[in-house]
Amino acid sequence: MAGTVTRDPLPAAGGGRQGAPLIVTEDAGLLDDLLRLCAAAGATPEVHHGVPEPRAGWEAAPLVLVGDDAARRVRGAPRRRGVVLVGRDQDDPGVWRRAVEIGADHVLMLPDGEQWLVDRIADVAEGVGRPALTVGVIGGRGGAGASTLACALAVTSAREGLRTLLVDADPLGGGLDVVLGGETAEGLRWPAFAASRGRVGGGALEESLPELHALRVLSWDRGDCVAVPPQAVRAVLAAARRGGGAVVVDLPRRVDDGVAEVLAQLDLGLLVVPAELRAVAAAGRVASAVGMVLRDLRVAVRGPYAPGLDDREVARLLGLPLAGDVPVEPALQRPHGAGQPPGVSGRGPLARFCKEFWERALVEARAA
């Protein structure tokens, strides 16, 4: 059980504290549980029996976990935010009075509130800032060039200095690590995360993935596993987003439970549509399915253009905002892996398209 104490908010000391969580308790059993939860969240706490001396330690800790046994001993401590009163007795009505006396934000009872507390501690350990701008790329039909554009966007983002993750959400696409020339690179692929539940550490996720062209890549291997449970997809993508920067997701054209989890976490989607009528008709069906989950879907039109069509007409036919015209570069017509990955040189019309896209998207994200 976790509850919130309603009180007037107090300013955070120092405008955003950094450091280890602080545990205040003399209850050995409770301390063991709190240390176990901190370890699960990837944090190493400081432990005291009362308010630490000097009291700056109390004020500077990003999160304070006060055992119910220690509530009386911290009653005179300076009021601050981020204090959680932790106990075990679900039926003790006095716990709320003690929480108010010490200025706690939350009252938490173990074991029911363990997952909530692990998430809160992990937020402290990783730092909580603006989540990554998360962009999904999906083809309006087969062979539309969605994977090429997804890779080019990710490579461009990394080249511009953003922390970047490229996520391959299409298990039947052959693997984006191949597109980037890193199929033999060391690191985990999707099947390793199939058993993930609850929260995945953002830093641990990033460090476990292959690093290619200054970005991290979560791709599929060439094994038999072609599905990851939706809850694992949700946990992994949430971890990817917590680190900030940019996350680019290459999406399949079908919408199953796992893809729906991805769509729910996207900030915007790009529907790549070749400029010919049959592709527009196919893209309309994809847009209808994706639009049931994703609110901000835009069309990126790829030439050459059929007679009577231009990028604005394609967008009008689909009823979607126009993200722009995706240039076709002759070098990209070679099979994936036969040359440089898309956008890696930083030159050419595709690289310019990607750079301009990020400039606009980041401005929109900051204004939101």
Tab-separated table of C-alpha atoms in Angstrom:
chain	number	residue	atom	x	y	z
A	1	MET	CA	0.000	0.000	0.000
A	2	ALA	CA	1.202	3.502	-0.792
A	3	GLY	CA	-0.624	6.661	0.176
A	4	THR	CA	-0.048	10.374	-0.261
A	5	VAL	CA	-0.175	12.894	2.578
A	6	THR	CA	-1.866	16.096	1.473
A	7	ARG	CA	0.099	19.136	2.590
A	8	ASP	CA	1.471	22.349	1.209
A	9	PRO	CA	4.481	21.623	-0.996
A	10	LEU	CA	7.859	22.754	0.225
A	11	PRO	CA	10.680	23.853	-2.069
A	12	ALA	CA	13.349	21.283	-2.789
A	13	ALA	CA	16.663	22.137	-1.213
A	14	GLY	CA	19.291	23.086	-3.729
A	15	GLY	CA	16.940	22.935	-6.731
A	16	GLY	CA	17.313	19.239	-7.570
A	17	ARG	CA	19.472	17.201	-5.220
A	18	GLN	CA	21.951	14.583	-6.328
A	19	GLY	CA	23.279	11.700	-4.281
A	20	ALA	CA	22.280	8.475	-2.589
A	21	PRO	CA	18.896	7.772	-0.984
A	22	LEU	CA	18.873	8.069	2.810
A	23	ILE	CA	17.403	5.329	5.041
A	24	VAL	CA	16.575	6.165	8.650
A	25	THR	CA	15.634	3.150	10.824
A	26	GLU	CA	16.801	0.889	13.645
A	27	ASP	CA	14.471	-1.944	12.634
A	28	ALA	CA	16.857	-4.633	11.335
A	29	GLY	CA	14.159	-6.507	9.412
A	30	LEU	CA	12.846	-3.347	7.758
A	31	LEU	CA	16.404	-2.265	6.928
A	32	ASP	CA	17.064	-5.594	5.211
A	33	ASP	CA	13.966	-5.122	3.061
A	34	LEU	CA	14.848	-1.533	2.162
A	35	LEU	CA	18.415	-2.473	1.249
A	36	ARG	CA	17.064	-5.262	-0.950
A	37	LEU	CA	14.713	-2.850	-2.741
A	38	CYS	CA	17.508	-0.311	-3.214
A	39	ALA	CA	19.689	-3.010	-4.760
A	40	ALA	CA	16.856	-3.961	-7.132
A	41	ALA	CA	16.630	-0.315	-8.191
A	42	GLY	CA	20.396	0.013	-8.702
A	43	ALA	CA	20.948	2.430	-5.813
A	44	THR	CA	23.371	2.368	-2.868
A	45	PRO	CA	21.802	4.195	0.096
A	46	GLU	CA	23.205	5.839	3.198
A	47	VAL	CA	21.852	4.381	6.454
A	48	HIS	CA	21.379	6.228	9.773
A	49	HIS	CA	19.485	5.566	12.998
A	50	GLY	CA	18.311	9.185	13.169
A	51	VAL	CA	18.725	12.515	11.410
A	52	PRO	CA	22.331	12.518	10.158
A	53	GLU	CA	24.854	15.010	11.430
A	54	PRO	CA	25.533	17.402	9.898
A	55	ARG	CA	21.910	17.924	8.904
A	56	ALA	CA	22.964	18.862	5.388
A	57	GLY	CA	22.870	15.121	4.680
A	58	TRP	CA	19.155	15.084	5.487
A	59	GLU	CA	18.474	18.056	3.238
A	60	ALA	CA	20.696	16.941	0.339
A	61	ALA	CA	19.462	13.336	-0.065
A	62	PRO	CA	17.250	12.989	-3.158
A	63	LEU	CA	14.927	10.592	-1.279
A	64	VAL	CA	14.515	9.840	2.436
A	65	LEU	CA	13.001	6.548	3.602
A	66	VAL	CA	12.013	6.811	7.271
A	67	GLY	CA	11.100	3.609	9.088
A	68	ASP	CA	7.985	3.914	11.219
A	69	ASP	CA	10.159	3.071	14.235
A	70	ALA	CA	12.222	6.242	13.588
A	71	ALA	CA	9.380	8.725	13.068
A	72	ARG	CA	9.714	10.163	16.585
A	73	ARG	CA	13.487	10.646	16.187
A	74	VAL	CA	13.186	12.708	12.977
A	75	ARG	CA	10.248	14.826	14.134
A	76	GLY	CA	12.390	17.926	14.553
A	77	ALA	CA	14.244	17.633	11.239
A	78	PRO	CA	13.896	20.441	8.676
A	79	ARG	CA	10.828	20.033	6.471
A	80	ARG	CA	11.579	18.947	2.920
A	81	ARG	CA	10.048	17.067	0.029
A	82	GLY	CA	10.837	13.467	-0.896
A	83	VAL	CA	10.238	11.886	2.528
A	84	VAL	CA	8.523	8.477	2.620
A	85	LEU	CA	7.348	6.916	5.895
A	86	VAL	CA	7.702	3.129	5.592
A	87	GLY	CA	5.984	0.613	7.851
A	88	ARG	CA	4.379	-2.822	7.971
A	89	ASP	CA	1.230	-2.501	10.083
A	90	GLN	CA	-1.649	-1.982	7.648
A	91	ASP	CA	-4.110	-1.461	10.512
A	92	ASP	CA	-2.215	1.212	12.466
A	93	PRO	CA	-4.292	4.431	12.270
A	94	GLY	CA	-1.522	6.427	13.948
A	95	VAL	CA	0.798	6.131	10.952
A	96	TRP	CA	-0.905	9.021	9.170
A	97	ARG	CA	-0.486	11.295	12.186
A	98	ARG	CA	3.212	10.425	12.377
A	99	ALA	CA	3.580	11.088	8.638
A	100	VAL	CA	2.138	14.576	9.054
A	101	GLU	CA	4.392	15.233	12.053
A	102	ILE	CA	7.560	14.528	10.022
A	103	GLY	CA	6.304	16.155	6.813
A	104	ALA	CA	6.258	12.955	4.762
A	105	ASP	CA	4.954	13.050	1.184
A	106	HIS	CA	3.950	9.383	1.219
A	107	VAL	CA	3.075	6.561	3.578
A	108	LEU	CA	4.077	3.137	2.293
A	109	MET	CA	3.367	-0.295	3.741
A	110	LEU	CA	5.461	-3.323	2.913
A	111	PRO	CA	5.247	-5.718	1.232
A	112	ASP	CA	2.336	-4.293	-0.816
A	113	GLY	CA	4.152	-1.122	-1.855
A	114	GLU	CA	7.434	-2.722	-2.926
A	115	GLN	CA	7.108	-2.135	-6.668
A	116	TRP	CA	6.110	1.511	-6.165
A	117	LEU	CA	9.123	2.032	-3.934
A	118	VAL	CA	11.538	0.319	-6.350
A	119	ASP	CA	10.311	2.619	-9.117
A	120	ARG	CA	10.748	5.696	-6.931
A	121	ILE	CA	14.259	4.693	-5.860
A	122	ALA	CA	15.194	3.913	-9.472
A	123	ASP	CA	14.020	7.374	-10.522
A	124	VAL	CA	16.457	8.798	-7.994
A	125	ALA	CA	19.295	6.508	-9.077
A	126	GLU	CA	18.876	7.278	-12.762
A	127	GLY	CA	17.763	10.869	-12.478
A	128	VAL	CA	14.406	12.040	-13.785
A	129	GLY	CA	14.444	14.559	-16.582
A	130	ARG	CA	12.689	15.127	-19.863
A	131	PRO	CA	12.056	11.758	-21.539
A	132	ALA	CA	13.562	11.056	-24.935
A	133	LEU	CA	11.764	12.411	-27.971
A	134	THR	CA	10.452	9.126	-29.331
A	135	VAL	CA	9.725	8.783	-33.046
A	136	GLY	CA	8.242	5.756	-34.772
A	137	VAL	CA	8.757	5.062	-38.485
A	138	ILE	CA	6.368	2.764	-40.357
A	139	GLY	CA	6.027	1.881	-44.012
A	140	GLY	CA	2.787	2.575	-45.837
A	141	ARG	CA	3.471	-0.583	-47.827
A	142	GLY	CA	6.211	-3.184	-48.084
A	143	GLY	CA	9.472	-1.775	-49.384
A	144	ALA	CA	8.527	1.814	-48.618
A	145	GLY	CA	11.916	2.555	-47.077
A	146	ALA	CA	10.864	2.854	-43.412
A	147	SER	CA	13.909	0.984	-42.087
A	148	THR	CA	16.243	3.131	-44.181
A	149	LEU	CA	14.645	6.316	-42.861
A	150	ALA	CA	14.656	5.051	-39.257
A	151	CYS	CA	18.385	4.322	-39.457
A	152	ALA	CA	19.135	7.652	-41.119
A	153	LEU	CA	17.179	9.533	-38.445
A	154	ALA	CA	19.015	7.713	-35.649
A	155	VAL	CA	22.452	8.202	-37.198
A	156	THR	CA	21.716	11.901	-37.739
A	157	SER	CA	20.484	12.348	-34.167
A	158	ALA	CA	23.672	10.791	-32.791
A	159	ARG	CA	25.839	12.884	-35.089
A	160	GLU	CA	24.090	16.018	-33.764
A	161	GLY	CA	25.166	15.055	-30.250
A	162	LEU	CA	21.946	13.582	-28.883
A	163	ARG	CA	21.968	10.436	-26.793
A	164	THR	CA	20.250	8.093	-29.274
A	165	LEU	CA	18.690	4.639	-29.209
A	166	LEU	CA	17.460	2.858	-32.331
A	167	VAL	CA	14.840	0.201	-31.607
A	168	ASP	CA	13.889	-2.502	-34.105
A	169	ALA	CA	10.247	-3.408	-33.414
A	170	ASP	CA	9.894	-5.610	-36.512
A	171	PRO	CA	11.055	-9.171	-35.747
A	172	LEU	CA	10.612	-10.202	-39.379
A	173	GLY	CA	12.637	-7.335	-40.832
A	174	GLY	CA	16.033	-9.030	-40.751
A	175	GLY	CA	17.578	-6.844	-38.044
A	176	LEU	CA	18.562	-3.183	-38.063
A	177	ASP	CA	22.010	-4.143	-36.830
A	178	VAL	CA	22.528	-5.579	-40.327
A	179	VAL	CA	21.518	-2.258	-41.909
A	180	LEU	CA	24.139	-0.553	-39.760
A	181	GLY	CA	26.784	-3.161	-40.540
A	182	GLY	CA	26.890	-4.488	-36.965
A	183	GLU	CA	25.323	-7.934	-37.080
A	184	THR	CA	28.373	-9.387	-35.311
A	185	ALA	CA	28.691	-6.594	-32.737
A	186	GLU	CA	28.642	-7.673	-29.104
A	187	GLY	CA	25.567	-6.827	-27.073
A	188	LEU	CA	22.066	-8.011	-26.256
A	189	ARG	CA	19.198	-8.383	-28.707
A	190	TRP	CA	15.430	-8.494	-28.117
A	191	PRO	CA	15.200	-12.175	-27.074
A	192	ALA	CA	17.350	-11.404	-24.015
A	193	PHE	CA	14.586	-9.111	-22.720
A	194	ALA	CA	11.661	-11.462	-23.288
A	195	ALA	CA	11.374	-12.224	-19.567
A	196	SER	CA	11.532	-8.579	-18.433
A	197	ARG	CA	8.866	-7.570	-15.930
A	198	GLY	CA	8.276	-4.363	-14.041
A	199	ARG	CA	10.972	-1.744	-14.369
A	200	VAL	CA	14.108	-2.108	-16.499
A	201	GLY	CA	17.068	0.083	-15.564
A	202	GLY	CA	17.705	2.655	-18.261
A	203	GLY	CA	21.468	2.794	-17.755
A	204	ALA	CA	21.803	-0.975	-17.622
A	205	LEU	CA	19.729	-1.331	-20.795
A	206	GLU	CA	21.840	1.154	-22.701
A	207	GLU	CA	25.151	-0.352	-21.622
A	208	SER	CA	24.002	-3.842	-22.641
A	209	LEU	CA	23.202	-2.936	-26.247
A	210	PRO	CA	25.558	-2.865	-29.248
A	211	GLU	CA	27.037	0.552	-29.955
A	212	LEU	CA	27.149	1.362	-33.660
A	213	HIS	CA	27.921	4.747	-35.221
A	214	ALA	CA	27.710	6.525	-31.813
A	215	LEU	CA	24.239	5.184	-31.023
A	216	ARG	CA	22.828	2.153	-29.227
A	217	VAL	CA	20.813	-0.402	-31.174
A	218	LEU	CA	18.188	-2.825	-29.903
A	219	SER	CA	17.667	-5.262	-32.747
A	220	TRP	CA	16.625	-8.851	-33.359
A	221	ASP	CA	19.029	-11.724	-33.702
A	222	ARG	CA	18.784	-14.414	-36.343
A	223	GLY	CA	17.289	-16.989	-33.951
A	224	ASP	CA	13.819	-18.457	-33.755
A	225	CYS	CA	12.379	-15.964	-31.251
A	226	VAL	CA	10.085	-13.571	-33.128
A	227	ALA	CA	7.913	-12.298	-30.271
A	228	VAL	CA	8.417	-10.547	-26.953
A	229	PRO	CA	5.550	-10.261	-24.431
A	230	PRO	CA	3.817	-6.849	-24.430
A	231	GLN	CA	4.771	-6.174	-20.799
A	232	ALA	CA	8.435	-6.678	-21.677
A	233	VAL	CA	8.127	-4.333	-24.664
A	234	ARG	CA	6.530	-1.734	-22.398
A	235	ALA	CA	9.271	-2.014	-19.771
A	236	VAL	CA	12.147	-1.905	-22.242
A	237	LEU	CA	10.858	1.071	-24.219
A	238	ALA	CA	10.067	2.987	-21.024
A	239	ALA	CA	13.670	2.404	-19.916
A	240	ALA	CA	14.961	3.584	-23.288
A	241	ARG	CA	12.952	6.796	-23.028
A	242	ARG	CA	14.009	7.706	-19.483
A	243	GLY	CA	17.558	8.539	-20.556
A	244	GLY	CA	16.473	11.553	-22.621
A	245	GLY	CA	17.750	12.452	-26.084
A	246	ALA	CA	16.067	10.612	-28.932
A	247	VAL	CA	14.627	7.153	-29.475
A	248	VAL	CA	13.797	6.009	-33.015
A	249	VAL	CA	11.627	2.933	-33.509
A	250	ASP	CA	11.323	0.985	-36.767
A	251	LEU	CA	7.769	-0.407	-36.747
A	252	PRO	CA	6.133	-3.273	-38.638
A	253	ARG	CA	2.966	-2.579	-40.613
A	254	ARG	CA	0.807	-4.817	-38.438
A	255	VAL	CA	-0.476	-3.669	-35.039
A	256	ASP	CA	-0.389	-6.455	-32.456
A	257	ASP	CA	-0.279	-6.124	-28.661
A	258	GLY	CA	3.470	-5.535	-28.596
A	259	VAL	CA	3.333	-2.861	-31.316
A	260	ALA	CA	0.427	-1.197	-29.521
A	261	GLU	CA	2.660	-0.874	-26.452
A	262	VAL	CA	5.266	0.897	-28.582
A	263	LEU	CA	2.709	3.180	-30.242
A	264	ALA	CA	1.408	4.246	-26.835
A	265	GLN	CA	4.855	5.620	-25.917
A	266	LEU	CA	5.623	7.448	-29.172
A	267	ASP	CA	5.623	11.220	-29.358
A	268	LEU	CA	5.048	11.142	-33.089
A	269	GLY	CA	5.019	8.733	-36.005
A	270	LEU	CA	6.200	8.994	-39.593
A	271	LEU	CA	4.294	7.012	-42.207
A	272	VAL	CA	6.602	6.518	-45.210
A	273	VAL	CA	4.566	6.406	-48.426
A	274	PRO	CA	5.881	6.001	-51.976
A	275	ALA	CA	4.159	8.476	-54.262
A	276	GLU	CA	1.996	6.085	-56.268
A	277	LEU	CA	-1.717	5.357	-55.937
A	278	ARG	CA	-1.482	1.730	-54.849
A	279	ALA	CA	0.924	2.676	-52.058
A	280	VAL	CA	-1.397	5.465	-50.948
A	281	ALA	CA	-4.307	3.020	-50.783
A	282	ALA	CA	-2.258	0.565	-48.701
A	283	ALA	CA	-0.993	3.362	-46.476
A	284	GLY	CA	-4.550	4.410	-45.733
A	285	ARG	CA	-5.215	1.058	-44.061
A	286	VAL	CA	-1.996	1.263	-42.058
A	287	ALA	CA	-2.811	4.812	-40.975
A	288	SER	CA	-6.273	3.747	-39.833
A	289	ALA	CA	-4.868	0.996	-37.590
A	290	VAL	CA	-1.972	3.038	-36.220
A	291	GLY	CA	-4.137	6.125	-35.685
A	292	MET	CA	-6.300	4.239	-33.194
A	293	VAL	CA	-3.370	4.387	-30.738
A	294	LEU	CA	-1.027	7.126	-31.981
A	295	ARG	CA	-2.449	10.634	-32.081
A	296	ASP	CA	0.397	12.396	-33.923
A	297	LEU	CA	0.952	10.549	-37.203
A	298	ARG	CA	2.517	12.393	-40.140
A	299	VAL	CA	3.236	11.331	-43.688
A	300	ALA	CA	6.706	11.328	-45.224
A	301	VAL	CA	6.371	10.969	-49.013
A	302	ARG	CA	9.035	9.225	-51.065
A	303	GLY	CA	9.492	9.769	-54.788
A	304	PRO	CA	9.640	9.254	-57.668
A	305	TYR	CA	6.152	10.662	-58.132
A	306	ALA	CA	3.406	9.132	-60.230
A	307	PRO	CA	1.686	11.488	-62.680
A	308	GLY	CA	-0.723	13.826	-60.886
A	309	LEU	CA	0.775	13.241	-57.444
A	310	ASP	CA	2.994	15.394	-55.269
A	311	ASP	CA	3.739	15.257	-51.562
A	312	ARG	CA	0.880	17.573	-50.596
A	313	GLU	CA	-1.631	15.563	-52.600
A	314	VAL	CA	-0.521	12.327	-50.953
A	315	ALA	CA	-0.929	13.932	-47.533
A	316	ARG	CA	-4.369	15.243	-48.518
A	317	LEU	CA	-5.523	11.831	-49.722
A	318	LEU	CA	-4.438	10.268	-46.434
A	319	GLY	CA	-5.789	13.079	-44.290
A	320	LEU	CA	-2.461	13.417	-42.457
A	321	PRO	CA	-0.048	16.284	-41.802
A	322	LEU	CA	2.903	16.367	-44.183
A	323	ALA	CA	6.316	15.773	-42.609
A	324	GLY	CA	8.092	16.328	-45.918
A	325	ASP	CA	9.501	14.697	-49.017
A	326	VAL	CA	11.986	11.890	-48.312
A	327	PRO	CA	14.820	12.128	-50.845
A	328	VAL	CA	16.041	9.023	-52.619
A	329	GLU	CA	19.801	8.657	-52.901
A	330	PRO	CA	21.266	6.276	-55.487
A	331	ALA	CA	23.752	4.895	-52.946
A	332	LEU	CA	20.868	3.672	-50.825
A	333	GLN	CA	19.499	1.494	-53.585
A	334	ARG	CA	22.242	-1.057	-52.925
A	335	PRO	CA	21.367	-3.981	-50.635
A	336	HIS	CA	21.646	-3.230	-46.917
A	337	GLY	CA	25.114	-3.933	-45.641
A	338	ALA	CA	26.716	-3.386	-49.060
A	339	GLY	CA	27.946	0.106	-48.236
A	340	GLN	CA	27.722	2.864	-45.675
A	341	PRO	CA	24.597	2.949	-43.480
A	342	PRO	CA	21.985	5.537	-44.491
A	343	GLY	CA	22.815	9.090	-43.401
A	344	VAL	CA	26.183	8.204	-41.873
A	345	SER	CA	28.220	10.610	-44.007
A	346	GLY	CA	26.174	13.631	-42.977
A	347	ARG	CA	26.051	14.741	-46.604
A	348	GLY	CA	23.388	14.413	-49.253
A	349	PRO	CA	19.639	15.114	-49.407
A	350	LEU	CA	18.617	12.332	-46.998
A	351	ALA	CA	20.967	13.616	-44.278
A	352	ARG	CA	19.640	17.139	-44.803
A	353	PHE	CA	16.045	15.885	-44.526
A	354	CYS	CA	16.849	14.139	-41.235
A	355	LYS	CA	18.707	17.133	-39.782
A	356	GLU	CA	15.817	19.461	-40.622
A	357	PHE	CA	13.316	16.974	-39.190
A	358	TRP	CA	15.107	16.864	-35.824
A	359	GLU	CA	15.438	20.637	-35.699
A	360	ARG	CA	11.668	21.038	-36.113
A	361	ALA	CA	10.711	18.146	-33.856
A	362	LEU	CA	12.944	19.247	-30.986
A	363	VAL	CA	11.573	22.793	-31.141
A	364	GLU	CA	8.027	21.384	-30.991
A	365	ALA	CA	8.931	19.112	-28.076
A	366	ARG	CA	10.398	21.971	-26.055
A	367	ALA	CA	7.330	24.116	-26.693
A	368	ALA	CA	4.917	21.358	-25.635
